[in-house]
mmCIF file of C-alpha atoms in Angstrom:
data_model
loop_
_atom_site.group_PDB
_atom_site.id
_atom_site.type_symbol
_atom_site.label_atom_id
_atom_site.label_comp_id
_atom_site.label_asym_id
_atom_site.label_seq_id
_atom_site.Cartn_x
_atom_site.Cartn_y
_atom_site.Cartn_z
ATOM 1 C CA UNK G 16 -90.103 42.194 57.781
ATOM 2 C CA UNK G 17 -93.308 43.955 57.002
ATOM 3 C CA UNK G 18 -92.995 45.487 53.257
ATOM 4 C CA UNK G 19 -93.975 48.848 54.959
ATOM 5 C CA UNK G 20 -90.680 48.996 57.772
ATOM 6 C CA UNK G 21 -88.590 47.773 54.696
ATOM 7 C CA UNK G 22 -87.981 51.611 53.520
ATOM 8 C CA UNK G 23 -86.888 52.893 57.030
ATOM 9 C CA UNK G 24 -85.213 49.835 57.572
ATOM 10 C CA UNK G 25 -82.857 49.999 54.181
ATOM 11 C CA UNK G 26 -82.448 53.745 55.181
ATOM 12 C CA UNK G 27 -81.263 52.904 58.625
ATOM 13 C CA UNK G 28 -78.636 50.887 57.138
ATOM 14 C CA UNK G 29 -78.128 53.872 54.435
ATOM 15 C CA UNK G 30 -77.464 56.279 57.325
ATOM 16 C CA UNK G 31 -75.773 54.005 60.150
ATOM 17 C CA UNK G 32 -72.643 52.943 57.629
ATOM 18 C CA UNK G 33 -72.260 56.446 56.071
ATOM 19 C CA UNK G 34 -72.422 57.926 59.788
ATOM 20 C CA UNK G 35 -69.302 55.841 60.084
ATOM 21 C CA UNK G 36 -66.931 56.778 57.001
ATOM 22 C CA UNK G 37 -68.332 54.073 54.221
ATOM 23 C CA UNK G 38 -69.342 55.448 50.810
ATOM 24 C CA UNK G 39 -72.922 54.216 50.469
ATOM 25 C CA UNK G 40 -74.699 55.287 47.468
ATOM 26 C CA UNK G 41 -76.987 52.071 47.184
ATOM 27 C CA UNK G 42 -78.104 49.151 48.670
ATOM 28 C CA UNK G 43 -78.937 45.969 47.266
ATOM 29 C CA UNK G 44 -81.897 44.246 49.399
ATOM 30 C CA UNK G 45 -80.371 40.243 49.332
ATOM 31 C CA UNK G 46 -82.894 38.353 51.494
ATOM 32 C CA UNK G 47 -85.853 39.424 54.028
ATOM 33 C CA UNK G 48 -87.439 37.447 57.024
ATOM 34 C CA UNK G 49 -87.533 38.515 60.040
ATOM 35 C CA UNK G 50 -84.705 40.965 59.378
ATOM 36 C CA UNK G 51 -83.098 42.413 56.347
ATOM 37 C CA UNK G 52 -80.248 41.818 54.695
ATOM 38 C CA UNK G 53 -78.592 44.360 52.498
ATOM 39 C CA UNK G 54 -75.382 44.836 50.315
ATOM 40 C CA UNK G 55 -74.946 48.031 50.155
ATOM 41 C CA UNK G 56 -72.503 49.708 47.850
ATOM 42 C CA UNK G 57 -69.779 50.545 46.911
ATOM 43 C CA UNK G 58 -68.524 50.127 49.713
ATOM 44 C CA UNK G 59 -69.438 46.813 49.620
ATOM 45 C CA UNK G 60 -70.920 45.764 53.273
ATOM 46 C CA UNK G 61 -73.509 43.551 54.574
ATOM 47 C CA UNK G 62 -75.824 44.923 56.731
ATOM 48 C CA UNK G 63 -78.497 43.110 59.072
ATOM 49 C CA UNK G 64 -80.909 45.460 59.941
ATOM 50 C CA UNK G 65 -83.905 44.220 62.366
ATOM 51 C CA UNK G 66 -86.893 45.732 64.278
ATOM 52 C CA UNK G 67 -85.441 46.888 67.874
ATOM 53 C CA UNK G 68 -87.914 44.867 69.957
ATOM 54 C CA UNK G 69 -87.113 41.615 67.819
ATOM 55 C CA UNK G 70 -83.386 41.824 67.891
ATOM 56 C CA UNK G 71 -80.638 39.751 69.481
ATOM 57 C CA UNK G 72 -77.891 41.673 67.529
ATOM 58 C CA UNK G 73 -75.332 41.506 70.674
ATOM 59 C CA UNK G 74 -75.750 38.397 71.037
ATOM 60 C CA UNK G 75 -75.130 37.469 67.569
ATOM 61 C CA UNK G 76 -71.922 39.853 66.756
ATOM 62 C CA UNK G 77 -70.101 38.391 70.466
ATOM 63 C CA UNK G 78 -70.700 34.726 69.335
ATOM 64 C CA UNK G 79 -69.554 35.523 65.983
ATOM 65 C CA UNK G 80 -66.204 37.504 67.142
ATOM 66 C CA UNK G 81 -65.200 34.446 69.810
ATOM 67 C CA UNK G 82 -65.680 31.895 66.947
ATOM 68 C CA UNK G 83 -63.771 33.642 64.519
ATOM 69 C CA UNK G 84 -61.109 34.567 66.984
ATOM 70 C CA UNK G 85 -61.345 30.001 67.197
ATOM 71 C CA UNK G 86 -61.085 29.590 63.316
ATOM 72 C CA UNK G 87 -64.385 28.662 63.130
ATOM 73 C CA UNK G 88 -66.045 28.507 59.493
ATOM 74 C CA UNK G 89 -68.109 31.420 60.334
ATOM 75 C CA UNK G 90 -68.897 34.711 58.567
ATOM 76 C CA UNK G 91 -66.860 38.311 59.009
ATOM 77 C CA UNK G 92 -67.989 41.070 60.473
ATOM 78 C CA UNK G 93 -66.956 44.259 58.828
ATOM 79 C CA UNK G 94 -63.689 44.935 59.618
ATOM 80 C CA UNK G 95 -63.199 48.527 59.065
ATOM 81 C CA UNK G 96 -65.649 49.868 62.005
ATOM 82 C CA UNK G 97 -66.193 49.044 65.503
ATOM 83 C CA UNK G 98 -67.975 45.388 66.246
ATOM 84 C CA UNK G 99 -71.033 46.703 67.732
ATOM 85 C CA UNK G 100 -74.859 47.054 67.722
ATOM 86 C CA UNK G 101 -75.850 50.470 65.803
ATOM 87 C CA UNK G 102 -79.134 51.727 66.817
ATOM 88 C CA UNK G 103 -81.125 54.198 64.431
ATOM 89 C CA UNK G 104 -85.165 54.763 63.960
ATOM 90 C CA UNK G 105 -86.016 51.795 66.175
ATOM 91 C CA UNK G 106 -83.985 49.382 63.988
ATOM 92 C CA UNK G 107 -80.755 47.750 65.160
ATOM 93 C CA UNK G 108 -78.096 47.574 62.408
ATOM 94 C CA UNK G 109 -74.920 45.221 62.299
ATOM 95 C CA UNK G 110 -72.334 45.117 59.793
ATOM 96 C CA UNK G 111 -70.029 42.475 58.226
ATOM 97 C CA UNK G 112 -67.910 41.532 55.537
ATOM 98 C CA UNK G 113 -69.447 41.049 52.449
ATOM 99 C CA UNK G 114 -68.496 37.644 51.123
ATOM 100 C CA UNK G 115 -69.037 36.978 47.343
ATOM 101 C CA UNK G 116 -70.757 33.753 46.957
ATOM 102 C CA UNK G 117 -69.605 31.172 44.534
ATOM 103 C CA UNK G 118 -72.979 29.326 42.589
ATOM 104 C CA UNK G 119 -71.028 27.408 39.983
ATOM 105 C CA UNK G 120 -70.491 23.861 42.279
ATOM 106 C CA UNK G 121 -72.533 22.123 44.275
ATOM 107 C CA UNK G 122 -71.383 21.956 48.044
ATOM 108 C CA UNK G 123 -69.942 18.461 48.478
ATOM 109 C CA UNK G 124 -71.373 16.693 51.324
ATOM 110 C CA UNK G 125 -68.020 15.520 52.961
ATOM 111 C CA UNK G 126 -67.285 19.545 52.798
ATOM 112 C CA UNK G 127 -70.023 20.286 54.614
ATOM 113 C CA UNK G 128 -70.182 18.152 57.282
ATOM 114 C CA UNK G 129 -66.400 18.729 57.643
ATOM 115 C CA UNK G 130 -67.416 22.203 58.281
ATOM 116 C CA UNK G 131 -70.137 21.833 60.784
ATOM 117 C CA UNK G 132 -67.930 19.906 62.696
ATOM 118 C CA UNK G 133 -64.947 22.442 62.907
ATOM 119 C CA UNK G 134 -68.279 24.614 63.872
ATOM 120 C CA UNK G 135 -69.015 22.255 66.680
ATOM 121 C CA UNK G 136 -65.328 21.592 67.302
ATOM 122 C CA UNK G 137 -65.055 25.558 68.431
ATOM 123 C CA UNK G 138 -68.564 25.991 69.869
ATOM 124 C CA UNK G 139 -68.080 22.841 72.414
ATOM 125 C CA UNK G 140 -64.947 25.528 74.085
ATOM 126 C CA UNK G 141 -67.727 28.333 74.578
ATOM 127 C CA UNK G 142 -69.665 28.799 77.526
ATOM 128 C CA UNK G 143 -72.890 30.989 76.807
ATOM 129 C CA UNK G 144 -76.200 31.059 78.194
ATOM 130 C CA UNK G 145 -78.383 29.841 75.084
ATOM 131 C CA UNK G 146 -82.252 28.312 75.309
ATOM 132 C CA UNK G 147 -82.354 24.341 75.303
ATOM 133 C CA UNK G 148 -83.304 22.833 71.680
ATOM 134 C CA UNK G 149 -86.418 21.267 73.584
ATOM 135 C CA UNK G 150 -87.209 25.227 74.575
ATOM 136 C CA UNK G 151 -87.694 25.875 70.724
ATOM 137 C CA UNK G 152 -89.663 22.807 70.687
ATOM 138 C CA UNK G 153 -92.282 23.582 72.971
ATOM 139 C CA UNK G 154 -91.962 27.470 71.333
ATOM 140 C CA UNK G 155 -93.293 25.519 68.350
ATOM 141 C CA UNK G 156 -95.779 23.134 69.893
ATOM 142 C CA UNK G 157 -97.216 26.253 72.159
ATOM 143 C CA UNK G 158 -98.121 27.808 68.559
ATOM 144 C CA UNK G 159 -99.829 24.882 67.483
ATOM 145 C CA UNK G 160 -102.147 24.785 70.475
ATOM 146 C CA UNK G 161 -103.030 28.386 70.167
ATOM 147 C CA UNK G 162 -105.779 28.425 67.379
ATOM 148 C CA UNK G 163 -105.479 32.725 67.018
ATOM 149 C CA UNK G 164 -101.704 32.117 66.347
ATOM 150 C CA UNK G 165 -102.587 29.766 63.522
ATOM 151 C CA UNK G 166 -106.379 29.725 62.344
ATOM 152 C CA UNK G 167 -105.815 28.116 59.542
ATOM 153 C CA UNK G 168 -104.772 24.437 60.629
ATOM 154 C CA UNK G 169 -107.295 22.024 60.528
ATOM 155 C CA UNK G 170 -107.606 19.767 63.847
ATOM 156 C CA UNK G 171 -106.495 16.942 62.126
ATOM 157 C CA UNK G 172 -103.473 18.715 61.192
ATOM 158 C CA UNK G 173 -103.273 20.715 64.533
ATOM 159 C CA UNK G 174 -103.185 17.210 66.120
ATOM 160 C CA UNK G 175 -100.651 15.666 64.456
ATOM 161 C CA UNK G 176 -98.090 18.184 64.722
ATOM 162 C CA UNK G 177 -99.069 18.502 68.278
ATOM 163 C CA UNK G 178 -98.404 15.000 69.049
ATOM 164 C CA UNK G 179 -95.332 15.104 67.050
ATOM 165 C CA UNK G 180 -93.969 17.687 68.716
ATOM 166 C CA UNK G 181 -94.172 16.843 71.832
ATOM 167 C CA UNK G 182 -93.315 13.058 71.813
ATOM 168 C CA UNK G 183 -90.336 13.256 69.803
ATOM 169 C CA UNK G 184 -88.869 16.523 71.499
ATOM 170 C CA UNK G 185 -89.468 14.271 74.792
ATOM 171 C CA UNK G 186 -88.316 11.234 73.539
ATOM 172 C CA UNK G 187 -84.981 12.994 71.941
ATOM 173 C CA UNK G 188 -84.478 15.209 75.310
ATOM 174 C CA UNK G 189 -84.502 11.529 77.466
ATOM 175 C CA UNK G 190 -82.067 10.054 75.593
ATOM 176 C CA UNK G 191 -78.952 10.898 77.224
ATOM 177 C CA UNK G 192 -76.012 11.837 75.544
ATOM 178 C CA UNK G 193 -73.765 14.504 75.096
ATOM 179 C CA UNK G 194 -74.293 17.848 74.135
ATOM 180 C CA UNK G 195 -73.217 21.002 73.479
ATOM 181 C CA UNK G 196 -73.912 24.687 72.190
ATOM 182 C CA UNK G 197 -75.214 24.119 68.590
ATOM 183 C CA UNK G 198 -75.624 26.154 65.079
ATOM 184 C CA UNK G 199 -79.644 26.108 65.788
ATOM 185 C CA UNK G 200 -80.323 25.791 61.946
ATOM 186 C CA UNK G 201 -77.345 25.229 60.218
ATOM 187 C CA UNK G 202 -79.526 24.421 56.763
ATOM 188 C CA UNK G 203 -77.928 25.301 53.491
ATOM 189 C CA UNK G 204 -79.639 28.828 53.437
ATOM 190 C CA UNK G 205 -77.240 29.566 56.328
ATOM 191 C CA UNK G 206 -74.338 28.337 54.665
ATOM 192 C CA UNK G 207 -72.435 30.552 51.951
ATOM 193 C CA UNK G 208 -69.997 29.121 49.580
ATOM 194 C CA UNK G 209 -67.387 30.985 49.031
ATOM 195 C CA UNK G 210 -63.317 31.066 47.584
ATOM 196 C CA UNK G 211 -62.548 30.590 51.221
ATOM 197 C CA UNK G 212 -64.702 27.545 51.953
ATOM 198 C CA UNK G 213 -67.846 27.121 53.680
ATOM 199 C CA UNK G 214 -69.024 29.892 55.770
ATOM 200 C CA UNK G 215 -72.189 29.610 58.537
ATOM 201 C CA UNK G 216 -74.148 32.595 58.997
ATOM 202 C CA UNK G 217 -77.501 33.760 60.922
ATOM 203 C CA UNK G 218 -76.338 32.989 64.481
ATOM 204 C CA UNK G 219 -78.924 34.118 66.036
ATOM 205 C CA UNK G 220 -80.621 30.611 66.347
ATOM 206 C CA UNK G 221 -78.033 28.616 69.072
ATOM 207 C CA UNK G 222 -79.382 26.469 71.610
ATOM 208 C CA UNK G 223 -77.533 23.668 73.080
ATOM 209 C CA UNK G 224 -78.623 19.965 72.689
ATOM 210 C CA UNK G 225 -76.905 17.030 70.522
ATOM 211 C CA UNK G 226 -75.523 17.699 67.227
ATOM 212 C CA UNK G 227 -77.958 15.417 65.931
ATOM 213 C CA UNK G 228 -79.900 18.611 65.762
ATOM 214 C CA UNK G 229 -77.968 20.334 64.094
ATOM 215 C CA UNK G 230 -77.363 17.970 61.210
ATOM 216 C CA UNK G 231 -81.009 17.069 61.076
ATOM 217 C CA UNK G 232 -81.374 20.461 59.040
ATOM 218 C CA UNK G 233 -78.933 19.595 56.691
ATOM 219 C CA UNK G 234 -78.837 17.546 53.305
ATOM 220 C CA UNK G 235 -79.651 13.790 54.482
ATOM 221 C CA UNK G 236 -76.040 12.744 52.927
ATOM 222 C CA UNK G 237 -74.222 15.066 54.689
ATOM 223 C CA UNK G 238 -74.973 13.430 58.115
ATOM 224 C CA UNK G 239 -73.104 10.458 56.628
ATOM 225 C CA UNK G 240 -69.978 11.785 56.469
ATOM 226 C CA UNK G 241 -69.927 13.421 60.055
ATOM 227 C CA UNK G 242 -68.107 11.467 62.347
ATOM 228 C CA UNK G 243 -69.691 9.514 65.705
ATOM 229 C CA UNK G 244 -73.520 10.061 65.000
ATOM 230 C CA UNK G 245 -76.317 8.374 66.791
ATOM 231 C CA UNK G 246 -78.076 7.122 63.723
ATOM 232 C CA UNK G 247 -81.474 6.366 65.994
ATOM 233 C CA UNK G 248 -81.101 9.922 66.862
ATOM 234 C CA UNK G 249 -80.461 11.648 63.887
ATOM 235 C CA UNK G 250 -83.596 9.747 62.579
ATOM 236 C CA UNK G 251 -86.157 11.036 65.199
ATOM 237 C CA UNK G 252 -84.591 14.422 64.615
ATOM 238 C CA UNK G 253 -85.315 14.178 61.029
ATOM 239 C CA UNK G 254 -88.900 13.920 61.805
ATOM 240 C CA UNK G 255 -88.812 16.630 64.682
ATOM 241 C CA UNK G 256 -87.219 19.444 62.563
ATOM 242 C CA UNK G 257 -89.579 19.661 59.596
ATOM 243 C CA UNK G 258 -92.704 19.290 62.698
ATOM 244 C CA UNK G 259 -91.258 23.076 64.031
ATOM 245 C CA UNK G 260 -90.849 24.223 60.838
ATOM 246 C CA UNK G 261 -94.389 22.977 59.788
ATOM 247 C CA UNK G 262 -95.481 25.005 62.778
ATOM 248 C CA UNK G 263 -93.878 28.150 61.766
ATOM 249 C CA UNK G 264 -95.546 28.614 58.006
ATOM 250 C CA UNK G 265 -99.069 28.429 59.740
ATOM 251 C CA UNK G 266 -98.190 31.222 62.139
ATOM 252 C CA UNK G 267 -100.665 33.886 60.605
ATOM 253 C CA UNK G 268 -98.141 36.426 61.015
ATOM 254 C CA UNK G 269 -95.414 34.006 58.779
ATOM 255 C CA UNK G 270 -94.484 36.133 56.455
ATOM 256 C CA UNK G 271 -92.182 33.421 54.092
ATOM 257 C CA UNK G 272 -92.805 33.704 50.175
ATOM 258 C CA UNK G 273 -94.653 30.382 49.384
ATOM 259 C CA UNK G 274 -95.106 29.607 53.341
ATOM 260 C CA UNK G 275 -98.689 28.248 53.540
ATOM 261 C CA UNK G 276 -97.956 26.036 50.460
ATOM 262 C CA UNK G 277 -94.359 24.713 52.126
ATOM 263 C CA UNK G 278 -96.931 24.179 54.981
ATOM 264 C CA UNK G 279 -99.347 22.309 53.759
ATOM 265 C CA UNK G 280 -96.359 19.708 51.741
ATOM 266 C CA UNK G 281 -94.814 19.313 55.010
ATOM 267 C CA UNK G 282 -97.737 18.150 56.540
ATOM 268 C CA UNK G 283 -97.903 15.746 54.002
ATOM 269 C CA UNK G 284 -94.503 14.393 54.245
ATOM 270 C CA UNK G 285 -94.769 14.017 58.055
ATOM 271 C CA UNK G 286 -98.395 11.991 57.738
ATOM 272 C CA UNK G 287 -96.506 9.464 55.379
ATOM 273 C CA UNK G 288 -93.564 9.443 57.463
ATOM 274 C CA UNK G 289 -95.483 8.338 60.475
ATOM 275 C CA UNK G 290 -97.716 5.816 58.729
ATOM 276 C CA UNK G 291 -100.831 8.367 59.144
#
């Protein structure tokens, strides 16, 4: 979020849970992309709090009620007001449980691909409209191509992720097999340990395609615990994931601490991978 909406945006969240009964008299700001997310106090919520125009709250907040309601892994939204989309000064606000994260153990990988598969288990019984994962492939390869969007990357580079892109989002798409309504980016930053297990947040990101996809954002050890994987697969998705996220940290407008650095590593990592 730009550093000048943050202000409105924390008092948005200020006035939306207060308008609703909860004692707010501060709020902590616990991680900011393209929305915010605060704790705010004591009342002790978590609020998402995003630019109208960029928002797909509704989305988000259904899909998170109708896995729950499954006994999905998935985290709570707040239970003492109404599930719902709050709208105040042109930001959207949603509000969920606050679950206390637990940083003293390492996340087993058995545990978490046990998790992702209850995940999968629940989202193969829901039928939603969601974008293909090839869509956010070619989202991806379009910003490549466009030189405004990302200035920056050289034509070598441009090339390369380009070609990527687009031959392994083909080649992956052609395969065949089954698939299903997926996570989207189910990478340990969406994942909070807590006393109650493994929890996936940030739902925002579903698209349906194999869970290959899925698990290709996830610790390399953990897709060798989940059960039934196309190894093949899982290998070219390896190599696909890291290309879209490349793509993303030389949007000019990427506004991740440490982006154009993670950028230019990435590249690196994907040259060697493919013997360039």
């Amino acid at each position: 979020m730009q550093a000048s909406e943050v202000p409105r945006a924390v008092a948005a969240a200020r006035s939306t849970a207060s308008s609703l009964g909860l004692t707010v008299d501060d709020a902590l700001v616990l991680h900011d992309s393209n929305k915010l997310t605060l704790r705010l106090l004591p009342c002790d919520v978590l609020a998402r709090v995003a630019p109208v125009a960029q928002q797909v709250a509704r989305f988000e907040i259904e899909l998170a009620q109708r896995l729950a309601e499954s006994g999905c892994p998935v985290a709570a939204l707040e239970p003492r007001v109404e599930p719902r989309v709050h709208e105040h000064d042109d930001f959207v606000v949603t509000l969920w449980t606050y679950h206390e994260p637990v940083t003293s153990r390492e996340v087993p990988p058995a545990d978490y691909a046990h998790a992702l598969e209850r995940l999968h288990a629940g989202m193969r019984e829901l039928d939603v409209p969601t974008p293909h994962f090839t869509d956010r492939v070619e989202q991806a390869r379009q910003l490549v191509a466009n030189r405004d969007r990302t200035p920056a990357l050289a034509d070598a580079d441009r090339e390369l992720l380009g070609d990527t892109l687009r031959s392994l989002g083909r080649a992956i798409g052609e395969r065949g097999g089954a698939e299903q309504l997926l996570h989207g980016e189910p990478h340990p930053g969406n994942v909070l340990t807590t006393e109650d297990g493994l929890l996936f947040i940030d739902l925002e990101t579903c698209c349906r395609g194999p869970v290959e996809f899925d698990l290709a954002h996830t610790p390399e050890e953990v897709g060798e615990h989940y059960p039934d994987v196309d190894q093949d697969m899982l290998r070219e998705c390896r190599l696909l994931v890291p290309a879209m996220v490349t793509a993303w940290r030389w949007d000019r407008d990427d506004q991740l601490p440490d982006g154009r650095r993670l950028g230019t590593e990435w590249l690196g990592r994907i040259r060697a991978a493919l013997g360039r």
